Coordinates of C-alpha atoms in Angstrom, one line a residue:
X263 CA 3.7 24.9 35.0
X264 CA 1.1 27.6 33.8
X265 CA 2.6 30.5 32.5
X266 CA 1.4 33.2 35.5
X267 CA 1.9 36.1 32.9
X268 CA -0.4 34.7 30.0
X269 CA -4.1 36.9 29.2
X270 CA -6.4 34.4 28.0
X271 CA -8.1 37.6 26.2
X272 CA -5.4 38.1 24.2
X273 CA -4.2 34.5 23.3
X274 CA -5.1 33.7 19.6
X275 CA -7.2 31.2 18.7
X276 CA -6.1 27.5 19.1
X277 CA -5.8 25.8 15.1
X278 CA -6.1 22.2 15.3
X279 CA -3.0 20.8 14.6
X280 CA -2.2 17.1 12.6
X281 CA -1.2 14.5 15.5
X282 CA 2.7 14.0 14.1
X283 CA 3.2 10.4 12.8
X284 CA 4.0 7.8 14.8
X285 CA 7.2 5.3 13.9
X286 CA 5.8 1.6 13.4
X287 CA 8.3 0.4 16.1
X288 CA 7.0 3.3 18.7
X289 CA 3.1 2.6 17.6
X290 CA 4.1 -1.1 18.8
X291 CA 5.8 -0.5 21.7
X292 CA 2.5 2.3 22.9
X293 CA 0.6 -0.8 22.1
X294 CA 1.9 -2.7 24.3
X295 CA 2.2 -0.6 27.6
X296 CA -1.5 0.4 26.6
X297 CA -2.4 -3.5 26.5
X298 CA -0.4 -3.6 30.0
X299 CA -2.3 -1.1 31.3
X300 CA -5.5 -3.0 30.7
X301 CA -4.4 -5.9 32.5
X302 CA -3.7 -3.8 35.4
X303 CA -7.9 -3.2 35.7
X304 CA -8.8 -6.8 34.8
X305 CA -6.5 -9.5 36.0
X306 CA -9.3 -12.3 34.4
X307 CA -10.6 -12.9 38.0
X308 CA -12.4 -9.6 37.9
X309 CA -10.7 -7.8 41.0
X310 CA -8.6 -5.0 40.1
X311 CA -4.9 -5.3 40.8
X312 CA -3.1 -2.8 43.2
X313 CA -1.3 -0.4 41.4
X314 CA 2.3 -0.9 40.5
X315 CA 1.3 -4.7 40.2
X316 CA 3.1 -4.8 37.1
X317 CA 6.5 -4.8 36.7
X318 CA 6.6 -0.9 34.9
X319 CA 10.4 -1.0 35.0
X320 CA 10.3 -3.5 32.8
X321 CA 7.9 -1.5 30.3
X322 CA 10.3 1.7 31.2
X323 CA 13.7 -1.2 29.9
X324 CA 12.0 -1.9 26.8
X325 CA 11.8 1.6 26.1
X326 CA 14.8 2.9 26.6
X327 CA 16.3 -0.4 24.2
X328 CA 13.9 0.5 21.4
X329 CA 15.0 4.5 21.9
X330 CA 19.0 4.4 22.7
X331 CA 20.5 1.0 21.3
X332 CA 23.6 0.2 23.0
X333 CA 26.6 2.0 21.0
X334 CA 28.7 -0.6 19.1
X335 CA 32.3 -1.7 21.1
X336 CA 35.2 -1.4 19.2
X337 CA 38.7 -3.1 19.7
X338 CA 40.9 -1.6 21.8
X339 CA 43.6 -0.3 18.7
X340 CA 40.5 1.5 16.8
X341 CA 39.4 3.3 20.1
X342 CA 43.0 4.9 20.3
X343 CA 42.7 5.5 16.4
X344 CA 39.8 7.3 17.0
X345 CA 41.4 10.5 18.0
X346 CA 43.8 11.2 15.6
X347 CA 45.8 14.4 17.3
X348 CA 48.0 16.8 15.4
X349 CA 50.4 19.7 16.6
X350 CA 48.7 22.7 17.5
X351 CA 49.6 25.9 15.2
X352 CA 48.8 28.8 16.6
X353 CA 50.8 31.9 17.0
X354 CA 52.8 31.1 20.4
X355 CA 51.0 28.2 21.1
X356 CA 53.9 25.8 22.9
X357 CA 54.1 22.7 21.9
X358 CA 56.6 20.4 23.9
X359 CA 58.3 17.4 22.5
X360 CA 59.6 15.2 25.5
X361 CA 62.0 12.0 24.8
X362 CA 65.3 10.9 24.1
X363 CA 67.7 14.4 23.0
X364 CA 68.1 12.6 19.3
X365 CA 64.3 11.4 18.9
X366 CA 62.9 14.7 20.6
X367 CA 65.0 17.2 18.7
X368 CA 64.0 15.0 15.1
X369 CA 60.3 15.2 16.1
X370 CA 60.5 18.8 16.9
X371 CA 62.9 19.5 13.2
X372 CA 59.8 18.0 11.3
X373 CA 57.0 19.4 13.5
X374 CA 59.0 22.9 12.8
X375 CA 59.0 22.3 9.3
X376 CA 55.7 21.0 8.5
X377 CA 54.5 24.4 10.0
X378 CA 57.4 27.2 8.2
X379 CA 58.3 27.4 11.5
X380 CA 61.7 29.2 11.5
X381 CA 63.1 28.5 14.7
X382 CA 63.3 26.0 17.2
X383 CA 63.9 25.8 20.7
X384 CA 65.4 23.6 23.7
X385 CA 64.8 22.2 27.0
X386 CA 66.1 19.4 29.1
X387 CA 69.3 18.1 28.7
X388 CA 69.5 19.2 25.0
X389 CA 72.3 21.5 24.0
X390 CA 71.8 23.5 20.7
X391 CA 74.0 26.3 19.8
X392 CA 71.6 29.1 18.6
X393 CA 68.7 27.7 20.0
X394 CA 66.7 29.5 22.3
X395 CA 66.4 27.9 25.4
X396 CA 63.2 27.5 27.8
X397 CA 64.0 26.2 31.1
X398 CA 61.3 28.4 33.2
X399 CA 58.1 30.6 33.8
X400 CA 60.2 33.8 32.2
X401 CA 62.0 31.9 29.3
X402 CA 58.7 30.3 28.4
X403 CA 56.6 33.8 27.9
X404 CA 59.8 35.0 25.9
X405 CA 59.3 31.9 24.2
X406 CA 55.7 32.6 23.2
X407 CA 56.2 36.5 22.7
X408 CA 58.6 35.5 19.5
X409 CA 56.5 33.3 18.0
X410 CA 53.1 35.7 18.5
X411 CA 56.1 38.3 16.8
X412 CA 56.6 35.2 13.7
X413 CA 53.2 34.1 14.0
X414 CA 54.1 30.3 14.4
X415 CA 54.2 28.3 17.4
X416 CA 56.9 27.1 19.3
X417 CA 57.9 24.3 19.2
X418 CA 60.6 22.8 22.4
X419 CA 63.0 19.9 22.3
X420 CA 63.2 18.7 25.9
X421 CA 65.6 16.0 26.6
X422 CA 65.1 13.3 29.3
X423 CA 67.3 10.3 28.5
X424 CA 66.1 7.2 30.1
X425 CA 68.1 7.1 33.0
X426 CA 67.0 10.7 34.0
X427 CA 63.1 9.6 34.0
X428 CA 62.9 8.4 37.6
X429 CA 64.9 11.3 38.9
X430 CA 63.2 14.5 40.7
X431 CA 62.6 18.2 39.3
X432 CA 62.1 17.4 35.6
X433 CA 58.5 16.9 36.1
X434 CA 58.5 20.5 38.1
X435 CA 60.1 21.9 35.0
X436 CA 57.8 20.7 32.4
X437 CA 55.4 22.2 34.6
X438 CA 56.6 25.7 35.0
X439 CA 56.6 26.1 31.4
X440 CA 53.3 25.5 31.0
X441 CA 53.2 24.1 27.4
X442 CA 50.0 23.9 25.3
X443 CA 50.5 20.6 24.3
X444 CA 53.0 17.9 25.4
X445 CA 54.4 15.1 22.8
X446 CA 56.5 11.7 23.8
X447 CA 58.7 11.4 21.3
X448 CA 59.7 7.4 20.6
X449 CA 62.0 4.7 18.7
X450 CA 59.6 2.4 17.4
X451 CA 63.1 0.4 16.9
X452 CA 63.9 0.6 20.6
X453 CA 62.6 -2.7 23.1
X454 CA 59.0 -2.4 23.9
X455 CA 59.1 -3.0 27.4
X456 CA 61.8 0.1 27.9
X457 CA 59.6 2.0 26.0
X458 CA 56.4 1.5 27.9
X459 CA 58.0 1.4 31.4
X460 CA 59.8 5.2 30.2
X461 CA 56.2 6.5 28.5
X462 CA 54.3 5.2 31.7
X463 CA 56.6 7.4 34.0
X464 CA 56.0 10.2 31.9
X465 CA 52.4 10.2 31.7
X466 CA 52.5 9.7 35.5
X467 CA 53.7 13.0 36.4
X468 CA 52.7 15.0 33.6
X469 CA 49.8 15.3 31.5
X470 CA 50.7 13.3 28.0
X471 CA 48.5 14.8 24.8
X472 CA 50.2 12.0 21.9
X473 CA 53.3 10.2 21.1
X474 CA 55.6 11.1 18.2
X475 CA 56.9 8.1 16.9
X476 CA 60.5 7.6 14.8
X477 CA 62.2 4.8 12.9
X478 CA 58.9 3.0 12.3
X479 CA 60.6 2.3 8.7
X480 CA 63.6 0.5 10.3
X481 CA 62.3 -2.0 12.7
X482 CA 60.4 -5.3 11.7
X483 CA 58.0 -4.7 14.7
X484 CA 57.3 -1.1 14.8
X485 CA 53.3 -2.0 15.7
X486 CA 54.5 -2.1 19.3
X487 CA 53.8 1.4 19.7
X488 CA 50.1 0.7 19.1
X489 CA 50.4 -0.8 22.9
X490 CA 51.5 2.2 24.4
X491 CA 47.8 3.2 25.0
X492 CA 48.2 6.8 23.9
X493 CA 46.7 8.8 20.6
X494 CA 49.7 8.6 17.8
X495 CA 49.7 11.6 15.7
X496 CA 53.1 12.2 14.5
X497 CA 55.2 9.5 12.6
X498 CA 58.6 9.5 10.7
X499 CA 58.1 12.6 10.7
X500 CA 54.6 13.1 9.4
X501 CA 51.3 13.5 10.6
X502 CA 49.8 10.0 9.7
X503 CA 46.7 10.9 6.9
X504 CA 48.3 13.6 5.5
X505 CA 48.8 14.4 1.4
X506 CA 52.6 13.7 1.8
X507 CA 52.6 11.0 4.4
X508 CA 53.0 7.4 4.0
X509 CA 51.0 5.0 6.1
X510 CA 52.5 3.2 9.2
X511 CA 54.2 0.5 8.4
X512 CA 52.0 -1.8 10.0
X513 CA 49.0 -0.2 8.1
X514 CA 49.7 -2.1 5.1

């Protein structure tokens, strides 16, 4: 559309400008919608074809295949690999590490750690002397408050033994605490069927950032994880890739 507020007396003079170059595989492709478009005035028997007697869709398909190639597919395990996710670290960020009491509170001692994070605190059916405890709205913010005061995040243990899963109000919980990011926190030793049936009931009530996997070390199959079908940023430990972490186990 014209520009309505333009003053032809007071545009500058137009300078002739190079025609940019033109790719080899675009000049051949112009080619042939221009030799197209010739056929579409002569069809050999002298009579001019209606318009649209060509199939231009087709012209329009070889286009977009010579412009946007079709993006490579990759296996299933290197899609999840893709996004490798890692525990936030801001001041008072909350960062919720749901599982078993023993494999949550482990994941949550070396997420602490890795950060200087001081203090640690609990949820669920964990019981911690000296541990601050979040178990709503109010104890959440208090939560935050002292880590914006330490300038760390907080890290919470929240215990949900397998058992306790399928039960009601956990979920509510979780929710009323609002955490930043939310971990699963898993035995790679542990039967992989238990663990996938107990991961999939978590992910179906509450949003599920990663899993935190322990005891890869100690279990001849600890590749099962892979087939939870969740980002796995956190193992033995360690954040996979990092200067003092070992590759998984089934890595090597």
């Amino acid at each position: 559309m014209p520009n309505r507020f333009r003053r032809p007396d007071l545009e500058a003079p137009q300078v002739q400008q190079p025609a940019p170059a033109v790719p080899p595989g675009m000049a051949a492709l112009l080619d042939s919608i221009d030799g197209e478009e010739r056929e579409l005035h002569t069809d050999g028997s002298g009579t001019a074809p209606a318009p649209g007697a060509r199939a231009f869709a087709q012209v329009l398909d070889d286009l977009t295949a010579n412009l946007a190639p079709e993006p490579p597919v990759l296996p299933r395990r290197l899609l999840r690999r893709a996004y490798v996710p890692r525990p936030l670290g801001a001041p008072g960020d909350l960062i919720l590490v749901i599982g078993a009491s023993v494999d949550a509170l482990s994941v949550v001692r070396s997420m602490a750690a890795a950060s200087t994070t001081r203090e640690i605190a609990v949820a669920g059916s964990i019981e911690l002397a000296g541990a601050v405890r979040v178990d709503d709205r109010r104890t959440a913010v208090r939560a935050r408050a002292i880590g914006v005061h330490t300038a760390s995040p907080v890290f919470v243990a929240f215990g949900l033994d397998r058992d306790s899963v399928t039960r009601s109000g956990w979920d509510k919980l979780v929710q009323s605490i609002s955490p930043d990011q939310v971990w699963v926190a898993v035995d790679a030793g542990r039967k992989p069927d238990d663990t996938a049936l107990w991961v999939n009931t978590v992910a179906s009530r509450i949003p599920v950032d990663a899993v935190a996997v322990e005891g890869s070390a100690l279990t001849a199959s600890p590749e099962t994880v892979e087939e939870l079908n969740l980002p796995i940023g956190w193992v033995d430990g360690l954040a996979p890739g990092t200067a003092r972490s070992p590759r998984p186990v089934w890595d090597s």
